[in-house]
GROMACS .gro file of N, CA and C in nm:
model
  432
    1UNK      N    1 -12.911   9.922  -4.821
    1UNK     CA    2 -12.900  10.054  -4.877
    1UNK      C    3 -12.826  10.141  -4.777
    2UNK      N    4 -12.714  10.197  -4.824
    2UNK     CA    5 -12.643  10.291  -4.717
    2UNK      C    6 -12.595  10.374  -4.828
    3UNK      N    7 -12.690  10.481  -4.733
    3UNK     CA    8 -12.734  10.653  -4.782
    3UNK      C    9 -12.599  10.703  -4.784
    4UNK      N   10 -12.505  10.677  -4.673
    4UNK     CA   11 -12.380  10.749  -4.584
    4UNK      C   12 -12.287  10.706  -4.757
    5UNK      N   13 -12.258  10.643  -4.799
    5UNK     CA   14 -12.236  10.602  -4.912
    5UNK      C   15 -12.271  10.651  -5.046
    6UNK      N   16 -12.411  10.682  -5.049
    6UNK     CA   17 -12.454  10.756  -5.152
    6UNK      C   18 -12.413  10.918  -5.133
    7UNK      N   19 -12.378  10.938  -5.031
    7UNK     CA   20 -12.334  11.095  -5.002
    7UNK      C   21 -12.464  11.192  -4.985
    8UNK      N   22 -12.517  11.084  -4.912
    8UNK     CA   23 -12.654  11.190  -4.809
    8UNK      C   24 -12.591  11.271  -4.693
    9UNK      N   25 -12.615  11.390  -4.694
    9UNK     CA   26 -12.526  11.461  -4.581
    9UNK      C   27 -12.642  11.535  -4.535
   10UNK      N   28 -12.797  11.493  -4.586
   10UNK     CA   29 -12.900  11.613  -4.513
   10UNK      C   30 -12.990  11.561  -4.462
   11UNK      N   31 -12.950  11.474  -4.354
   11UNK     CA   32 -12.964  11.445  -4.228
   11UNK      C   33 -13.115  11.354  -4.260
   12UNK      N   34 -13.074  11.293  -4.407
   12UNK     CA   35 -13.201  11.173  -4.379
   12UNK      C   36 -13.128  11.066  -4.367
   13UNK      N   37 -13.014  11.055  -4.298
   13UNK     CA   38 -12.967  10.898  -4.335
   13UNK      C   39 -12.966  10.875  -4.153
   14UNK      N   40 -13.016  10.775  -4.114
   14UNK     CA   41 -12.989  10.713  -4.010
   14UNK      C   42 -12.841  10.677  -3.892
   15UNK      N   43 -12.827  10.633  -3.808
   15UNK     CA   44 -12.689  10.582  -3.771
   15UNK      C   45 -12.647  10.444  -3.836
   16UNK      N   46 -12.751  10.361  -3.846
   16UNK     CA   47 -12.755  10.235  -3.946
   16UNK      C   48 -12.679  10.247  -4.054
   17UNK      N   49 -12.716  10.395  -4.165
   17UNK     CA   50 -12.634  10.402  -4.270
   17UNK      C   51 -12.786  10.427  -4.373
   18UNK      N   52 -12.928  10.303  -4.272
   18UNK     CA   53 -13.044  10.350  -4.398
   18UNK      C   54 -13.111  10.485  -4.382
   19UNK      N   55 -13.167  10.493  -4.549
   19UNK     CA   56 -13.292  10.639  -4.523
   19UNK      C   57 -13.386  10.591  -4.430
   20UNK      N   58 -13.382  10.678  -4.368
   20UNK     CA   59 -13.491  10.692  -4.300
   20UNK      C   60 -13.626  10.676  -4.373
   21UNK      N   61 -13.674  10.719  -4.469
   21UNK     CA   62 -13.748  10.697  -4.576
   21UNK      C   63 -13.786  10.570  -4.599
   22UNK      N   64 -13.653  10.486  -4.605
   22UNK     CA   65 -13.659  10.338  -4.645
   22UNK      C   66 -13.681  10.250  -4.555
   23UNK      N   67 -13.706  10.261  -4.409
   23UNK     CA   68 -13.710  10.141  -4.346
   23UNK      C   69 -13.862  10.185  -4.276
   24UNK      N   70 -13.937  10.060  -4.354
   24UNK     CA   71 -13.854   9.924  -4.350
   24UNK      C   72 -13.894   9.909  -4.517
   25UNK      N   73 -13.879   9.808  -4.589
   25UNK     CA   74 -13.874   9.812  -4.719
   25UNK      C   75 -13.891   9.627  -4.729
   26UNK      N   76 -13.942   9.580  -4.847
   26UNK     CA   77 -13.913   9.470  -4.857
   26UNK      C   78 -13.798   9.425  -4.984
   27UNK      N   79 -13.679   9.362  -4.972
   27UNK     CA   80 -13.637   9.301  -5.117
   27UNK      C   81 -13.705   9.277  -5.201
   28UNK      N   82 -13.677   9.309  -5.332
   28UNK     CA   83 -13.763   9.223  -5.459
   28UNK      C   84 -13.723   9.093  -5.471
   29UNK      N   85 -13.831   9.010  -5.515
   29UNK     CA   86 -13.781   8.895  -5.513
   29UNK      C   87 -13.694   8.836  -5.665
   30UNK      N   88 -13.637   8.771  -5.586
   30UNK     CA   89 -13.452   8.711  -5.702
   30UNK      C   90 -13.363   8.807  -5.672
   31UNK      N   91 -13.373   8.941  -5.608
   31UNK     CA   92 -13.311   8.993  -5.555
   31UNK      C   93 -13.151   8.917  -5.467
   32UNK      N   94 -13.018   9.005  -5.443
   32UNK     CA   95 -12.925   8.911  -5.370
   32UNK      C   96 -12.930   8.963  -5.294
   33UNK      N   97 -12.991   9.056  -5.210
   33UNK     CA   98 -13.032   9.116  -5.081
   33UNK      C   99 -13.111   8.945  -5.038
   34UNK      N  100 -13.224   9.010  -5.081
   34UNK     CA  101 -13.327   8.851  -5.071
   34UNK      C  102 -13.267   8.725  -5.076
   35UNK      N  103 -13.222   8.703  -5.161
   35UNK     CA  104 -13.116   8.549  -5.136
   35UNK      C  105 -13.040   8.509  -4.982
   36UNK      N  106 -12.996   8.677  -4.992
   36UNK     CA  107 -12.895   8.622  -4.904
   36UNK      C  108 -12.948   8.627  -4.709
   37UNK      N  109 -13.047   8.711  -4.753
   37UNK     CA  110 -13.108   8.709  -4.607
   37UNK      C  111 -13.195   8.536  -4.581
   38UNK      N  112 -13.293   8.509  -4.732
   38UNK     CA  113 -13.319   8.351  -4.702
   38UNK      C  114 -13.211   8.233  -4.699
   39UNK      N  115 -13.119   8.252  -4.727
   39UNK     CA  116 -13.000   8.194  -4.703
   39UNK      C  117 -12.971   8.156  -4.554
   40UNK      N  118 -12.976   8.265  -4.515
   40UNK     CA  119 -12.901   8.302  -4.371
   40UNK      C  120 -13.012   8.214  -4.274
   41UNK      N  121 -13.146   8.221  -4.337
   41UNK     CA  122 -13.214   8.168  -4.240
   41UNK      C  123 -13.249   7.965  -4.237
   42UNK      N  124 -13.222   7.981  -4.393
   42UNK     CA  125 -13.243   7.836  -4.432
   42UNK      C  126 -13.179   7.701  -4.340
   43UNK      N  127 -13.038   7.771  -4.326
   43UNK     CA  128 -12.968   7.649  -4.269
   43UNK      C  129 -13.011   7.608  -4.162
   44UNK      N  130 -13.026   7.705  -4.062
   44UNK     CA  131 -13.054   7.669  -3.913
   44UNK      C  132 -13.227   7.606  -3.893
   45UNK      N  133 -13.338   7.672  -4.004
   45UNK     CA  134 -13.456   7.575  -3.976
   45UNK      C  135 -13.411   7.453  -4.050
   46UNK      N  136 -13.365   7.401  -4.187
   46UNK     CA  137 -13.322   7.304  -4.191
   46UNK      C  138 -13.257   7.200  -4.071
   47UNK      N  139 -13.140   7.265  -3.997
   47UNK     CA  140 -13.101   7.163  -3.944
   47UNK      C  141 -13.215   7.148  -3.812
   48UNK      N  142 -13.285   7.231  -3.847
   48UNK     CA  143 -13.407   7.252  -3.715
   48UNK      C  144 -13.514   7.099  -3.721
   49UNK      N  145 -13.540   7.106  -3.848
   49UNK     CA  146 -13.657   7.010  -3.934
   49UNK      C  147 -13.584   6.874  -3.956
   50UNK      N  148 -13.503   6.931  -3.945
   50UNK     CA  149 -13.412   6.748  -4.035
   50UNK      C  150 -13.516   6.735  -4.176
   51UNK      N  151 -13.486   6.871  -4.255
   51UNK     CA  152 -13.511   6.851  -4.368
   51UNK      C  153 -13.523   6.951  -4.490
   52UNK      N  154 -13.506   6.948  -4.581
   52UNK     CA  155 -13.470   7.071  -4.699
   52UNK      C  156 -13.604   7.130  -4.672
   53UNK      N  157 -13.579   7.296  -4.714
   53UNK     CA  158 -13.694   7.399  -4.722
   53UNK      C  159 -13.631   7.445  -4.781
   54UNK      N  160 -13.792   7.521  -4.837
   54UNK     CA  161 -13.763   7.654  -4.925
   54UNK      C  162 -13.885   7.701  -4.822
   55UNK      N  163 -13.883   7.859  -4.828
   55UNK     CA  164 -13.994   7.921  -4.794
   55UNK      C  165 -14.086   8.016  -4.879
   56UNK      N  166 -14.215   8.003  -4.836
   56UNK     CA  167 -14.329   8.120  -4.895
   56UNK      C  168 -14.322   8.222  -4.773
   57UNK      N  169 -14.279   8.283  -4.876
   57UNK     CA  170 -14.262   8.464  -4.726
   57UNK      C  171 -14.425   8.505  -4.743
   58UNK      N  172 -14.445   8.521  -4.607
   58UNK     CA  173 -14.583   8.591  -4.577
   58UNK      C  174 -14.507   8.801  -4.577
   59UNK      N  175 -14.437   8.797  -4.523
   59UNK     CA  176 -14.379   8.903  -4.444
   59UNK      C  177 -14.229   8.856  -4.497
   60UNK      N  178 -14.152   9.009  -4.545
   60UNK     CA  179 -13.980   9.037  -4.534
   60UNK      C  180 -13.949   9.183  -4.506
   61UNK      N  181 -13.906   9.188  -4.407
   61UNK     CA  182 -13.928   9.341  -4.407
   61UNK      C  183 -13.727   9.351  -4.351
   62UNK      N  184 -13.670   9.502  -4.429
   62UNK     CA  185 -13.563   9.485  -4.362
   62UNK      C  186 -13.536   9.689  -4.348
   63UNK      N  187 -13.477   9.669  -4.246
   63UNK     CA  188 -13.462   9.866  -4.177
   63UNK      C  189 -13.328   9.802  -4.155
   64UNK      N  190 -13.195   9.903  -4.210
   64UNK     CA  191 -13.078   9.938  -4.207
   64UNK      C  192 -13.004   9.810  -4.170
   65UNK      N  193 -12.950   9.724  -4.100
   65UNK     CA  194 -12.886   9.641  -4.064
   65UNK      C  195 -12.977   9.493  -4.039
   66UNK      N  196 -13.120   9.510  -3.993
   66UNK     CA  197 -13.211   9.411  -3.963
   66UNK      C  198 -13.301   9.404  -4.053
   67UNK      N  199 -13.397   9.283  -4.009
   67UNK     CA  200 -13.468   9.209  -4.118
   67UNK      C  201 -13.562   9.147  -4.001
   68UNK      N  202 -13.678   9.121  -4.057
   68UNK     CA  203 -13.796   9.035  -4.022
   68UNK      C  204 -13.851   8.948  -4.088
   69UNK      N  205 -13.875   8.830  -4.071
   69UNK     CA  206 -13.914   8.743  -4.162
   69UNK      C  207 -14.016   8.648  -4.104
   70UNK      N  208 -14.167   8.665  -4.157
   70UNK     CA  209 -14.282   8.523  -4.095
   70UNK      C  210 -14.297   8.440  -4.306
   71UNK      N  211 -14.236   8.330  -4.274
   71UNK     CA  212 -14.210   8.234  -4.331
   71UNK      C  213 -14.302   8.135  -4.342
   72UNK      N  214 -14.341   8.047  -4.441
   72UNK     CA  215 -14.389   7.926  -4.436
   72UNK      C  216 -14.302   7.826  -4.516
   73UNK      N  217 -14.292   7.748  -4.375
   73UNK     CA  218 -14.128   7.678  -4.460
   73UNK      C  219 -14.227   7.573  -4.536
   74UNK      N  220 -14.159   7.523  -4.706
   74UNK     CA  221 -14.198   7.386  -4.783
   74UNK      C  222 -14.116   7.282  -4.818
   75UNK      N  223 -14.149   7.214  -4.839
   75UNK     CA  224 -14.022   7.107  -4.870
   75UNK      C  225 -14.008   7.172  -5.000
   76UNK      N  226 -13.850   7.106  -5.100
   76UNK     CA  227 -13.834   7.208  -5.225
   76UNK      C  228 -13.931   7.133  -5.360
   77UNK      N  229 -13.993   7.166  -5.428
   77UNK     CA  230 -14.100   7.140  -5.460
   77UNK      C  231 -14.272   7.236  -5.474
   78UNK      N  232 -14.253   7.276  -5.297
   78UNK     CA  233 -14.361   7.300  -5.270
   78UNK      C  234 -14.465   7.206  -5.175
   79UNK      N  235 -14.425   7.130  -5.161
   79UNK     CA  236 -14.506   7.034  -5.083
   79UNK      C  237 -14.489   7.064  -4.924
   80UNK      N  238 -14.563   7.011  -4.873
   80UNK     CA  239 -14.596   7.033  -4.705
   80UNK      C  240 -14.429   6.995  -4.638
   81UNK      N  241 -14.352   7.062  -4.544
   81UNK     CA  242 -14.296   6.988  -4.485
   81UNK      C  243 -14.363   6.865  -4.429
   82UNK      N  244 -14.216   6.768  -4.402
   82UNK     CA  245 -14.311   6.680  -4.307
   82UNK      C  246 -14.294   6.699  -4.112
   83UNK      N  247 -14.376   6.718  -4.082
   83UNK     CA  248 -14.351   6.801  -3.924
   83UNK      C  249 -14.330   6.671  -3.856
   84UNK      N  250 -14.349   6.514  -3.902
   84UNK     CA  251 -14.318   6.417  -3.821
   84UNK      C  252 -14.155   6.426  -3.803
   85UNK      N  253 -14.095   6.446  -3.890
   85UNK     CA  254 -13.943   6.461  -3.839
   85UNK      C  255 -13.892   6.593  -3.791
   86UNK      N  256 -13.825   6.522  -3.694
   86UNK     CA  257 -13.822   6.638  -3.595
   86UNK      C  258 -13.860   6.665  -3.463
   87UNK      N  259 -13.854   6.799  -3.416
   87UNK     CA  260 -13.898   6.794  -3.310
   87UNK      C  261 -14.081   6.852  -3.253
   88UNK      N  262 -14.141   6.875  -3.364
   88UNK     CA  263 -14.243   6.933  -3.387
   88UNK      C  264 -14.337   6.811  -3.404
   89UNK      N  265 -14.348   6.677  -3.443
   89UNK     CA  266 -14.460   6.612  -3.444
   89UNK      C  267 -14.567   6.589  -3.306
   90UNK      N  268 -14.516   6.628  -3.210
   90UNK     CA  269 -14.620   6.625  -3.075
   90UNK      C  270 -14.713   6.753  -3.125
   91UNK      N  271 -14.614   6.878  -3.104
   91UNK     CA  272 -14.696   6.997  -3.118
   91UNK      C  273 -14.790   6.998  -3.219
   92UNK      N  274 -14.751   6.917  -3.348
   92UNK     CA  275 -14.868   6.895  -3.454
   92UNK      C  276 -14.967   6.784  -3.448
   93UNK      N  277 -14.975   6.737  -3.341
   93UNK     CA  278 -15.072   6.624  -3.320
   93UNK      C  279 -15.158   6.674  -3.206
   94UNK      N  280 -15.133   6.801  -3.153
   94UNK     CA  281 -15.195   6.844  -3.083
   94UNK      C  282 -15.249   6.966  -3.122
   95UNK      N  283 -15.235   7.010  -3.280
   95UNK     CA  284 -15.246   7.104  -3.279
   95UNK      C  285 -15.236   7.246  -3.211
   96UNK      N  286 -15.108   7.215  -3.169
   96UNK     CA  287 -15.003   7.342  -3.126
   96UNK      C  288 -14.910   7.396  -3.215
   97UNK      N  289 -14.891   7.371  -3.324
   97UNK     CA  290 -14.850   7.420  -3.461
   97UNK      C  291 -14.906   7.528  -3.522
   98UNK      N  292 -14.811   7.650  -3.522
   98UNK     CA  293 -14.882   7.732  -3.629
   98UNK      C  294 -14.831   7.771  -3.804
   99UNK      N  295 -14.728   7.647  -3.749
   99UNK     CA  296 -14.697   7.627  -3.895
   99UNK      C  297 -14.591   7.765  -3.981
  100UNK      N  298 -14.579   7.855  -3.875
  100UNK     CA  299 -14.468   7.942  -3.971
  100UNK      C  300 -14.330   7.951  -3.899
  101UNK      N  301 -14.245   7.988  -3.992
  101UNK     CA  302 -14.104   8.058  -3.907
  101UNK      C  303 -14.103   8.208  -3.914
  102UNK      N  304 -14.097   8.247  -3.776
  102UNK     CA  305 -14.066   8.402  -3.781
  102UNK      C  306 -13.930   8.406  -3.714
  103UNK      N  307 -13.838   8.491  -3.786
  103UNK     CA  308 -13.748   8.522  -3.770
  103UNK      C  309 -13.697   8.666  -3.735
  104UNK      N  310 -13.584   8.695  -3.698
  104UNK     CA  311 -13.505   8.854  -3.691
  104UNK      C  312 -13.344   8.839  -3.703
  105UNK      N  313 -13.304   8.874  -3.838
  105UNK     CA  314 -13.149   8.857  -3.897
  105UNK      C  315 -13.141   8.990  -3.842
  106UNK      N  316 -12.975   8.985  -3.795
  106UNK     CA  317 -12.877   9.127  -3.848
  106UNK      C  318 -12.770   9.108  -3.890
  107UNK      N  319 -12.735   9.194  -4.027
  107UNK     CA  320 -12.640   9.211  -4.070
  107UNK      C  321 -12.525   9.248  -4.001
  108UNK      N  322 -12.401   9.183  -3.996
  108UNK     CA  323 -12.270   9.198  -3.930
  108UNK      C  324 -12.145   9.157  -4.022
  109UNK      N  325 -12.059   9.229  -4.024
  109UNK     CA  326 -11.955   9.198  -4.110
  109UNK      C  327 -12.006   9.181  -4.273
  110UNK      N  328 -12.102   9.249  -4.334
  110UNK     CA  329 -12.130   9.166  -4.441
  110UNK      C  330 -12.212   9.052  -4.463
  111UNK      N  331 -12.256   9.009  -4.367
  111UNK     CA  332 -12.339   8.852  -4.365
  111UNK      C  333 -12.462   8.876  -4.262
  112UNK      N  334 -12.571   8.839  -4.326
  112UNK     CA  335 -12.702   8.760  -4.249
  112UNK      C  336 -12.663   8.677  -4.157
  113UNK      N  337 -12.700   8.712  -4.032
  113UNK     CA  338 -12.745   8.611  -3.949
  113UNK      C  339 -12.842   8.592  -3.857
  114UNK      N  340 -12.908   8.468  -3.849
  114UNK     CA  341 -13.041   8.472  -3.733
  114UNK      C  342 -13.013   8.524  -3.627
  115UNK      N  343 -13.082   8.589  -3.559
  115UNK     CA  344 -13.060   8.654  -3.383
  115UNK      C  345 -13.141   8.607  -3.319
  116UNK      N  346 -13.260   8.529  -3.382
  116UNK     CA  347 -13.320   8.497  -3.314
  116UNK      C  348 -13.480   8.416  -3.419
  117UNK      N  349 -13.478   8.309  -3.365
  117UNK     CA  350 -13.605   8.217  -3.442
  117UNK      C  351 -13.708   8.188  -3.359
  118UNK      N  352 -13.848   8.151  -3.451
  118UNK     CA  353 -13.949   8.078  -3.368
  118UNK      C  354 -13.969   7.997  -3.489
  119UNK      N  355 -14.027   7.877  -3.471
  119UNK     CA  356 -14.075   7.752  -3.567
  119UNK      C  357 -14.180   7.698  -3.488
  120UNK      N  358 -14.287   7.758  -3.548
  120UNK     CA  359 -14.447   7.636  -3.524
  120UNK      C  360 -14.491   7.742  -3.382
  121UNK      N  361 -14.491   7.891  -3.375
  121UNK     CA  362 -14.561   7.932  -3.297
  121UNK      C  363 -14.700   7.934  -3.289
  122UNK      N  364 -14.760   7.924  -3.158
  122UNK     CA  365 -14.881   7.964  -3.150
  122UNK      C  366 -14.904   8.102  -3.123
  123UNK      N  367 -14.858   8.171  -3.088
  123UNK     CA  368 -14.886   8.286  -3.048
  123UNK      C  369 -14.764   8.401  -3.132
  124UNK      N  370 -14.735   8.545  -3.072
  124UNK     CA  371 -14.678   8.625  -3.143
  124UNK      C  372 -14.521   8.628  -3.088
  125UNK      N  373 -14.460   8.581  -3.157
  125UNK     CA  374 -14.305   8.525  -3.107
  125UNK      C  375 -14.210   8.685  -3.075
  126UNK      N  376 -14.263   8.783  -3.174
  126UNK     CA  377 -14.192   8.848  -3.232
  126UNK      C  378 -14.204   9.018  -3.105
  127UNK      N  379 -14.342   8.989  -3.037
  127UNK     CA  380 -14.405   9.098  -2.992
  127UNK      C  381 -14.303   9.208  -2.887
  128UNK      N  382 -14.228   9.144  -2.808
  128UNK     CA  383 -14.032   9.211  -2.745
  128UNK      C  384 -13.952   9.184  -2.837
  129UNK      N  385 -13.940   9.163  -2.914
  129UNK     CA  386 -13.836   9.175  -3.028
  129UNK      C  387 -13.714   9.274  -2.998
  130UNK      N  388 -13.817   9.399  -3.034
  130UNK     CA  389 -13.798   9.539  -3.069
  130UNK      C  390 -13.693   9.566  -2.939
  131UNK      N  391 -13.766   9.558  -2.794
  131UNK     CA  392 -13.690   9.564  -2.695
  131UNK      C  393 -13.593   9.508  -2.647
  132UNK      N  394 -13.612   9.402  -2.684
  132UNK     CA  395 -13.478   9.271  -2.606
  132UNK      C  396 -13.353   9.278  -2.656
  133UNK      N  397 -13.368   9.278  -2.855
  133UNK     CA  398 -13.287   9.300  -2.936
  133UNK      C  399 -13.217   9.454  -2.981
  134UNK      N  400 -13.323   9.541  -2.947
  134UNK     CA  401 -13.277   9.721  -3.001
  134UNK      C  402 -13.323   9.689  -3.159
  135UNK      N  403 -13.423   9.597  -3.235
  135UNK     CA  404 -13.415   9.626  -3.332
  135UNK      C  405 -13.566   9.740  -3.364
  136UNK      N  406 -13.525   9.780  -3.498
  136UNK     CA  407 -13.621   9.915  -3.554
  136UNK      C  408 -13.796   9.837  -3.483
  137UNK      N  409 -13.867   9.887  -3.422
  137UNK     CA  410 -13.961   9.889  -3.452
  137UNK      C  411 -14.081   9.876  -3.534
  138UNK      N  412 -14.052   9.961  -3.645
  138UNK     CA  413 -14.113   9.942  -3.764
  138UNK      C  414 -14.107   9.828  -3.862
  139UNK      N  415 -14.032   9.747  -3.815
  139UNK     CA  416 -13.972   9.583  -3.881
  139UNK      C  417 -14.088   9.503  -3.882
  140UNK      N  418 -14.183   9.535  -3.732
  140UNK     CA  419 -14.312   9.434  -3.705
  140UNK      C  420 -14.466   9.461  -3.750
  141UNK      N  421 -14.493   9.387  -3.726
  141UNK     CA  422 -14.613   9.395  -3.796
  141UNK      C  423 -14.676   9.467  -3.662
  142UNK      N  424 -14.784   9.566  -3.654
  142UNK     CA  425 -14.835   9.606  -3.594
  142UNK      C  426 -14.983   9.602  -3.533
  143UNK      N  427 -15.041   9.605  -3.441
  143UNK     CA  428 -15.192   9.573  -3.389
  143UNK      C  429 -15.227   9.713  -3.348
  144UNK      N  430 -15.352   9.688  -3.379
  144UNK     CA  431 -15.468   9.821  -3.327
  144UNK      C  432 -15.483   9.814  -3.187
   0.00000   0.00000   0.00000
């Protein structure tokens, strides 16, 4: 969504281009916002897994140029990945698997791309995000 476009000139539109209002927001789903941000992320856990996914979004959140995404990747179907292929079957035999992908896309030129992945964290991948990357804050999920 870019306000600068819609001809917002009273100072709710961001440098991004989003309302301020709007971020962070989630796509509807079948949405081509939504497509194209799971798109962007598909290929690289695929070639991650050595194997087709689709994902169940726990979390999609996207503020002006960025996006957040905690994922549960499936094979297409719906069925369990299989975590033996790959590089993840130790961590799942040890139960060091937490079984999601969290991600952080930014939009550039028109196109989704990952900036940065976790697959099978135990802990909170995402928690410097905000700092390391400059992305919105409000993208993450937050703690008391």
């Amino acid at each position: 969504m870019d306000c600068r476009r819609r001809g917002r000139g009273d100072g709710a539109c961001r440098a991004d281009g989003a309302l301020a209002k709007d971020c962070p927001y989630t796509p509807v789903p079948g949405s081509a916002e939504r497509k194209a941000i799971m798109d962007a992320l598909r290929e690289p856990v695929m070639a991650e897994l050595k194997q087709r996914v689709i994902f169940v979004v726990k979390q999609l959140k996207v503020c002006g140029n960025w996006a957040f995404i905690e994922a549960d990747p499936k094979q297409p179907g719906g069925r369990p990945v299989d975590w033996n292929i790959g590089a993840y079957a130790d961590a799942v035999a040890d139960d060091m698997c937490g079984g999601y992908v969290h991600a952080l896309l930014v939009k550039s030129d028109g196109r989704w791309r990952v900036r940065e992945q976790v697959i099978c964290a135990t802990d909170v991948p995402w928690v410097d995000w905000a700092q390391q990357f400059g992305a919105p804050t409000a993208l993450f999920p937050q703690f008391d």
